Amino acid sequence: MTEKRIVICPLCPYGCALEIKGKEGFPYQIEYLEKSFQGGRLCARGNAIPLILTHPKRCYQPNLDGKGVSWEKAFFELRKILSNYSPPSIAVGFDSYLTLEEKEQVLGLAQSLGVENQFYFNPENICGLRCEGVKEASFADLVNSDCILVIGDLFSRFPIFAQPILSARYQNKEKRLLVIDNYPNRLFGFADRAFLCPNGCEANIFTNPPQSVSNMLNLFAQAKRGVLILDSPPGKFLNPLSLIVHSQQFLRSCPGEKFFLPVVERTTGFGNKPLGEILAQIKSGEIKCLLFFGEVSIFNEYFDLSPLPHLIGTGSLNFHHLTFKQGALLLPVPHIVEREGSFPSFWGKNYNQGISSFSGTKEIGEIVERLAKELGITPKKVGFISSRILSERETKEVLKGTRLREVAEKQRERDLEICLINQEEAIEYGGFFDKGDRICLSPISAQRLNLKEGERVSVGEEGVALRVRIKKDLPEGLGLVSLANRLVKRLMKMEIDNQIKEVIIRPTYQKIWKR
Amino acid sequence: MEKVIIVDLDYCIGCRSCETACAARFFEERRIRYGLLSSSSGLVEETITPLPCRHCEDALCLKACPFNVIRKDEKGVVFQSSFECVGCSSCILACPFGVISGNLLRHISQKCDLCRDRKEGPRCVASCVSGALKYVEEKEIPKEKIGVRFISHSPYWRRVK
């Protein structure tokens, strides 16, 4: 019997509708819905859904230490592992491959267990932050705007945006498409004006713009209706929070109707510990058991979890070489496309009815309920924060670089070392378009270390060679380096600070000496 | 031919959604091929653009097929029966546009049949995210404005890999 089900593609926040045909629970084909919001169009990711759902690596049986076991055995092991550890040595995490309801259930379970180590593995959610007074763009604003300014490679990550943007552009020659990115992306060819900026310097285009960028920003400011699209995956831009705040600050200063469209997930406020801290605790042995909901094999691929005695995760795909080591328990769940629940999208919250999934899998909600029953606890009900608006004080802090000054103050206590920070944080100090092989120091620091302008120095244990550049307005004890330089990057530590919702490059104290 | 696939290069962003749509339906066969173009001006610019089958009036692949596996229907669609194909590659060699490719796993050639099993038309066209692929009547082709909307850069720029 052929089954047809309309689903909202949960693989990106655009929320395309499509029809999936299946036979006896085996999805085999998709149909394009021309009357849907996106007119039946579907990107390569959406088109690949049948390939993912019928992937040979689909997991259909719980897996303990690389061997298939029954669900009963899996729950027995799960209870045994969890009852062996106290709450401080357990961490509960999840990723974006969960519906909103499932995220709430998982958080409820963590709270009932008394586990403080909760984290959300989706660095993009920090980009959902808004400044006060900034209007969010709707689909109509995107089509009716006179000028669209895109920062980032929109067409690669979200090709579904191509049709509305290009149609609007070609229909009216007065419309403008402006693009800024650190490499010539697909959009460059379609843009009226494009600017290629050095990696990690995107935030600086609003504070210290070169002439060509100034002209672009003026063009955008003069338009009656404009949309600023920000595609800022962390890792590509080194300080996304700074870029988000500066772009919104620029929008607030523009006359006319201006809208903001960050193409990232619109949820914030999950978890209570940054991922960096959890990973550090795993490394130090404080956390001994990680309970991860989502696609554990993807999570496992990113981070070294070898010091962890017990990894318990859910997943729809089954990659032996990464997931199944000693002490690992994998619980098969339906793929996110098959699950029933709500998903956030750019244009609101979507509800998916779900489709019949592979036999042998259990829904995350079912697993949570069964686990709670086994452990004799009642999962708490928790809500989530759908969006967060940055207060004026927080905005000013980012703009002024308050944290940078705090770092500089602390540095005075240390004499022999120089505190290295990413140039980008030091927005007010400028110098972003410097080459990556320089270290900027204050005149006092240079004198203290007996260094002169242009001299070559070695920095840190790895002895990274850089040229000294003296900057008068820098505080003492602070060194500005560029993360465009790969060797410098090795000296820095990257973490996710969940309190301020920011991917940050931690300042590091490094010795420098004349080469 | 009643209807043909045309590619509006002004809209094509090289996302390869059409290729995935084809692969998802035809069990990882890629019946729509991609061309890699590079600029002759010496600039390092490359572009990928879809190369759908033309369904030629005088189809050389059809003539080259030694087992009459490639045939033409009443609408002018040149199609191939995958079950009968022996994978001799004659059609691949004969195609003057290079749009037929071989499937190494199944030992057959992959030939576009304009999704004859789908009433609404080819899947690659339905899924095209930017609207670059169009399925139009042959008579309507001159009415379509194709490749005339260049803004400022060379045409290659717009489809950087």
Short mmCIF file of C-alpha atoms in Angstrom, two decimals, chain A residues 107-402:
data_model
loop_
_atom_site.label_atom_id
_atom_site.label_comp_id
_atom_site.label_asym_id
_atom_site.label_seq_id
_atom_site.Cartn_x
_atom_site.Cartn_y
_atom_site.Cartn_z
CA LEU A 107 15.90 18.98 29.19
CA GLY A 108 13.14 17.78 31.51
CA LEU A 109 14.88 14.42 31.90
CA ALA A 110 18.21 16.11 32.65
CA GLN A 111 16.61 18.28 35.31
CA SER A 112 14.83 15.33 36.91
CA LEU A 113 18.11 13.44 37.05
CA GLY A 114 19.68 16.47 38.73
CA VAL A 115 22.26 16.77 35.95
CA GLU A 116 23.74 20.26 35.76
CA ASN A 117 25.90 19.50 32.73
CA GLN A 118 23.38 20.25 29.97
CA PHE A 119 24.50 21.52 26.59
CA TYR A 120 23.17 22.19 23.11
CA PHE A 121 25.44 21.30 20.21
CA ASN A 122 24.45 23.89 17.64
CA PRO A 123 26.76 26.87 17.62
CA GLU A 124 24.52 28.59 15.09
CA ASN A 125 21.82 29.30 17.63
CA ILE A 126 23.84 32.18 19.04
CA CYS A 127 23.14 34.05 15.83
CA GLY A 128 19.44 34.26 16.68
CA LEU A 129 20.12 37.19 19.00
CA ARG A 130 18.40 40.49 18.23
CA CYS A 131 19.15 44.04 19.19
CA GLU A 132 16.25 46.19 20.31
CA GLY A 133 14.45 48.13 17.60
CA VAL A 134 15.58 45.97 14.67
CA LYS A 135 12.81 44.63 12.45
CA GLU A 136 12.97 41.07 11.22
CA ALA A 137 12.40 40.55 7.51
CA SER A 138 9.49 38.55 6.21
CA PHE A 139 9.34 36.85 2.83
CA ALA A 140 7.42 39.84 1.39
CA ASP A 141 10.12 42.24 2.58
CA LEU A 142 12.70 40.17 0.79
CA VAL A 143 10.84 40.33 -2.53
CA ASN A 144 9.73 43.97 -2.25
CA SER A 145 12.97 45.50 -1.05
CA ASP A 146 14.96 47.93 -3.20
CA CYS A 147 18.30 46.79 -1.98
CA ILE A 148 19.56 43.51 -0.56
CA LEU A 149 22.88 43.37 1.24
CA VAL A 150 24.16 39.83 1.76
CA ILE A 151 27.04 39.01 4.06
CA GLY A 152 28.24 35.46 3.47
CA ASP A 153 27.68 32.67 0.99
CA LEU A 154 23.90 32.52 0.99
CA PHE A 155 23.46 30.54 -2.22
CA SER A 156 25.72 27.72 -1.09
CA ARG A 157 24.10 27.18 2.29
CA PHE A 158 20.56 28.13 1.31
CA PRO A 159 20.20 27.86 -2.49
CA ILE A 160 16.43 28.05 -2.07
CA PHE A 161 16.82 31.82 -1.66
CA ALA A 162 18.09 32.12 -5.24
CA GLN A 163 14.76 32.30 -7.05
CA PRO A 164 13.08 35.12 -5.04
CA ILE A 165 16.27 37.18 -4.93
CA LEU A 166 17.21 36.79 -8.59
CA SER A 167 13.65 37.25 -9.88
CA ALA A 168 13.27 40.45 -7.90
CA ARG A 169 16.64 41.65 -9.11
CA TYR A 170 16.00 40.98 -12.82
CA GLN A 171 12.46 42.36 -12.81
CA ASN A 172 13.57 45.79 -11.67
CA LYS A 173 16.88 47.21 -12.76
CA GLU A 174 16.76 49.79 -9.99
CA LYS A 175 17.06 47.04 -7.41
CA ARG A 176 20.49 46.40 -6.03
CA LEU A 177 22.21 43.26 -4.81
CA LEU A 178 25.32 43.86 -2.72
CA VAL A 179 27.53 41.06 -1.45
CA ILE A 180 30.35 40.88 1.08
CA ASP A 181 32.30 37.73 1.81
CA ASN A 182 35.81 36.51 2.42
CA TYR A 183 35.99 34.44 -0.77
CA PRO A 184 34.38 34.88 -4.19
CA ASN A 185 31.21 32.92 -3.58
CA ARG A 186 28.43 32.04 -6.05
CA LEU A 187 26.58 35.26 -5.27
CA PHE A 188 29.45 37.44 -6.46
CA GLY A 189 28.56 36.79 -10.07
CA PHE A 190 25.02 38.02 -9.58
CA ALA A 191 25.88 41.05 -7.48
CA ASP A 192 25.89 44.67 -8.57
CA ARG A 193 28.72 45.27 -6.19
CA ALA A 194 30.77 42.75 -4.33
CA PHE A 195 33.52 43.13 -1.78
CA LEU A 196 36.10 40.52 -0.93
CA CYS A 197 37.27 41.05 2.64
CA PRO A 198 39.96 39.21 4.58
CA ASN A 199 38.82 36.25 6.61
CA GLY A 200 37.34 37.19 9.96
CA CYS A 201 37.08 40.90 9.19
CA GLU A 202 33.41 41.02 8.31
CA ALA A 203 32.47 42.90 11.49
CA ASN A 204 34.95 45.60 10.70
CA ILE A 205 33.20 46.61 7.50
CA PHE A 206 30.73 48.52 9.64
CA THR A 207 33.27 50.25 11.85
CA ASN A 208 36.28 50.94 9.70
CA PRO A 209 35.13 50.44 6.11
CA PRO A 210 37.35 50.93 3.08
CA GLN A 211 36.06 53.34 0.43
CA SER A 212 34.43 50.67 -1.72
CA VAL A 213 32.51 49.25 1.26
CA SER A 214 31.51 52.77 2.32
CA ASN A 215 29.92 53.30 -1.07
CA MET A 216 28.07 50.01 -0.78
CA LEU A 217 26.78 50.82 2.67
CA ASN A 218 25.68 54.28 1.51
CA LEU A 219 23.82 52.70 -1.38
CA PHE A 220 22.05 50.40 1.05
CA ALA A 221 21.29 53.22 3.49
CA GLN A 222 19.76 55.36 0.73
CA ALA A 223 17.33 52.64 -0.40
CA LYS A 224 13.73 53.03 0.75
CA ARG A 225 13.36 49.40 1.72
CA GLY A 226 16.36 47.24 2.36
CA VAL A 227 17.08 43.79 3.74
CA LEU A 228 20.37 42.82 5.30
CA ILE A 229 20.85 39.06 5.05
CA LEU A 230 23.45 37.67 7.39
CA ASP A 231 24.68 34.17 6.78
CA SER A 232 27.11 33.68 9.60
CA PRO A 233 28.03 30.14 10.50
CA PRO A 234 30.47 30.22 13.40
CA GLY A 235 33.85 29.01 12.39
CA LYS A 236 33.69 30.85 9.12
CA PHE A 237 33.37 34.21 10.82
CA LEU A 238 35.61 34.25 13.80
CA ASN A 239 33.42 36.35 16.03
CA PRO A 240 29.79 36.01 14.96
CA LEU A 241 28.36 37.95 17.89
CA SER A 242 30.40 40.98 17.00
CA LEU A 243 29.24 40.75 13.39
CA ILE A 244 25.60 40.31 14.42
CA VAL A 245 25.61 43.28 16.76
CA HIS A 246 27.48 45.56 14.38
CA SER A 247 25.26 44.74 11.43
CA GLN A 248 22.14 45.41 13.52
CA GLN A 249 23.67 48.61 14.84
CA PHE A 250 24.24 49.69 11.24
CA LEU A 251 20.62 48.88 10.39
CA ARG A 252 19.38 51.01 13.27
CA SER A 253 21.38 53.95 12.00
CA CYS A 254 19.95 53.68 8.46
CA PRO A 255 16.97 55.84 7.45
CA GLY A 256 13.91 54.30 5.77
CA GLU A 257 12.58 50.80 6.24
CA LYS A 258 15.36 48.37 6.89
CA PHE A 259 15.00 44.74 7.84
CA PHE A 260 17.30 42.08 9.22
CA LEU A 261 17.32 38.45 8.13
CA PRO A 262 19.87 36.21 9.84
CA VAL A 263 19.77 32.84 8.08
CA VAL A 264 20.33 30.70 11.15
CA GLU A 265 18.22 28.71 13.54
CA ARG A 266 15.89 30.95 15.52
CA THR A 267 16.08 29.32 18.92
CA THR A 268 18.23 30.22 21.86
CA GLY A 269 18.44 29.39 25.52
CA PHE A 270 18.92 25.62 25.49
CA GLY A 271 21.35 24.02 27.88
CA ASN A 272 23.22 25.72 30.68
CA LYS A 273 26.88 24.99 29.99
CA PRO A 274 29.08 25.85 27.03
CA LEU A 275 30.25 22.96 24.91
CA GLY A 276 33.90 23.91 25.54
CA GLU A 277 33.44 23.44 29.27
CA ILE A 278 31.80 20.05 28.81
CA LEU A 279 34.64 18.89 26.54
CA ALA A 280 37.21 20.12 29.06
CA GLN A 281 35.43 18.21 31.84
CA ILE A 282 35.41 15.08 29.69
CA LYS A 283 39.13 15.47 29.08
CA SER A 284 39.88 15.98 32.78
CA GLY A 285 37.80 12.93 33.73
CA GLU A 286 35.13 14.84 35.67
CA ILE A 287 32.43 13.74 33.26
CA LYS A 288 32.34 9.98 32.88
CA CYS A 289 29.07 9.41 31.11
CA LEU A 290 27.67 11.40 28.20
CA LEU A 291 24.04 10.98 27.23
CA PHE A 292 23.61 12.53 23.80
CA PHE A 293 20.34 12.88 21.91
CA GLY A 294 20.44 13.58 18.18
CA GLU A 295 22.94 12.25 15.67
CA VAL A 296 25.70 11.02 17.93
CA SER A 297 27.91 9.81 15.08
CA ILE A 298 28.11 13.37 13.71
CA PHE A 299 28.88 14.77 17.17
CA ASN A 300 31.47 12.08 17.71
CA GLU A 301 33.15 13.00 14.45
CA TYR A 302 33.77 16.58 15.58
CA PHE A 303 35.26 15.94 18.99
CA ASP A 304 37.64 13.54 20.63
CA LEU A 305 35.53 11.61 23.11
CA SER A 306 38.08 8.85 23.70
CA PRO A 307 38.69 9.77 27.39
CA LEU A 308 34.98 9.14 28.05
CA PRO A 309 34.26 5.75 29.71
CA HIS A 310 30.61 5.69 28.62
CA LEU A 311 29.02 7.26 25.57
CA ILE A 312 25.30 6.75 25.19
CA GLY A 313 23.76 8.29 22.12
CA THR A 314 20.85 8.14 19.76
CA GLY A 315 21.19 8.16 16.00
CA SER A 316 19.55 7.15 12.79
CA LEU A 317 22.82 6.43 11.01
CA ASN A 318 25.40 3.96 12.07
CA PHE A 319 29.10 4.67 11.46
CA HIS A 320 31.03 1.90 13.14
CA HIS A 321 34.49 3.38 12.97
CA LEU A 322 33.46 6.46 14.91
CA THR A 323 30.68 5.51 17.25
CA PHE A 324 31.16 1.98 18.40
CA LYS A 325 34.09 1.79 20.68
CA GLN A 326 34.22 0.10 24.08
CA GLY A 327 31.57 1.50 26.41
CA ALA A 328 29.39 2.99 23.69
CA LEU A 329 25.69 2.38 23.45
CA LEU A 330 23.80 3.55 20.38
CA LEU A 331 20.02 3.70 20.40
CA PRO A 332 18.40 3.81 16.96
CA VAL A 333 15.84 6.57 16.45
CA PRO A 334 13.86 7.62 13.36
CA HIS A 335 15.49 10.24 11.16
CA ILE A 336 14.40 13.82 11.85
CA VAL A 337 12.37 13.80 8.61
CA GLU A 338 10.36 10.85 9.91
CA ARG A 339 9.67 12.29 13.36
CA GLU A 340 6.50 14.10 14.37
CA GLY A 341 6.92 17.51 15.96
CA SER A 342 7.61 21.23 15.57
CA PHE A 343 10.56 22.76 13.81
CA PRO A 344 11.54 26.41 13.80
CA SER A 345 11.84 28.09 10.39
CA PHE A 346 12.53 31.60 9.12
CA TRP A 347 8.84 32.16 8.61
CA GLY A 348 7.47 30.71 11.84
CA LYS A 349 7.04 27.37 13.54
CA ASN A 350 6.21 24.35 11.37
CA TYR A 351 4.61 21.17 12.49
CA ASN A 352 5.55 17.86 10.91
CA GLN A 353 3.17 14.94 10.97
CA GLY A 354 6.01 12.50 10.49
CA ILE A 355 6.13 9.34 8.40
CA SER A 356 6.42 5.66 9.19
CA SER A 357 9.98 4.96 10.08
CA PHE A 358 12.22 1.94 9.96
CA SER A 359 11.21 -0.90 12.19
CA GLY A 360 13.43 -1.34 15.21
CA THR A 361 13.68 2.35 16.01
CA LYS A 362 12.09 4.16 18.94
CA GLU A 363 11.11 7.84 19.15
CA ILE A 364 13.25 10.00 21.45
CA GLY A 365 10.18 10.80 23.57
CA GLU A 366 9.57 7.08 24.02
CA ILE A 367 13.18 6.51 25.07
CA VAL A 368 13.03 9.38 27.58
CA GLU A 369 9.79 8.07 29.09
CA ARG A 370 11.07 4.51 29.33
CA LEU A 371 14.36 5.67 30.85
CA ALA A 372 12.51 7.76 33.44
CA LYS A 373 10.37 4.73 34.28
CA GLU A 374 13.43 2.49 34.64
CA LEU A 375 15.10 5.00 36.95
CA GLY A 376 11.91 5.68 38.88
CA ILE A 377 11.76 9.41 38.19
CA THR A 378 9.13 11.72 36.69
CA PRO A 379 10.49 13.95 33.91
CA LYS A 380 9.93 17.65 34.61
CA LYS A 381 8.18 19.87 32.11
CA VAL A 382 10.33 22.68 30.80
CA GLY A 383 9.77 25.41 28.22
CA PHE A 384 12.28 26.96 25.87
CA ILE A 385 13.14 30.49 24.93
CA SER A 386 12.18 31.02 21.31
CA SER A 387 14.15 34.22 20.86
CA ARG A 388 16.24 36.55 22.90
CA ILE A 389 16.71 40.27 22.52
CA LEU A 390 20.00 41.78 23.52
CA SER A 391 19.59 44.63 25.97
CA GLU A 392 21.07 48.05 25.23
CA ARG A 393 23.70 47.44 27.89
CA GLU A 394 24.79 44.15 26.32
CA THR A 395 24.88 45.75 22.88
CA LYS A 396 27.08 48.56 24.13
CA GLU A 397 29.39 46.10 25.84
CA VAL A 398 30.01 44.29 22.58
CA LEU A 399 30.43 47.53 20.66
CA LYS A 400 32.83 49.06 23.14
CA GLY A 401 34.85 45.92 23.63
CA THR A 402 34.48 46.07 27.44
#
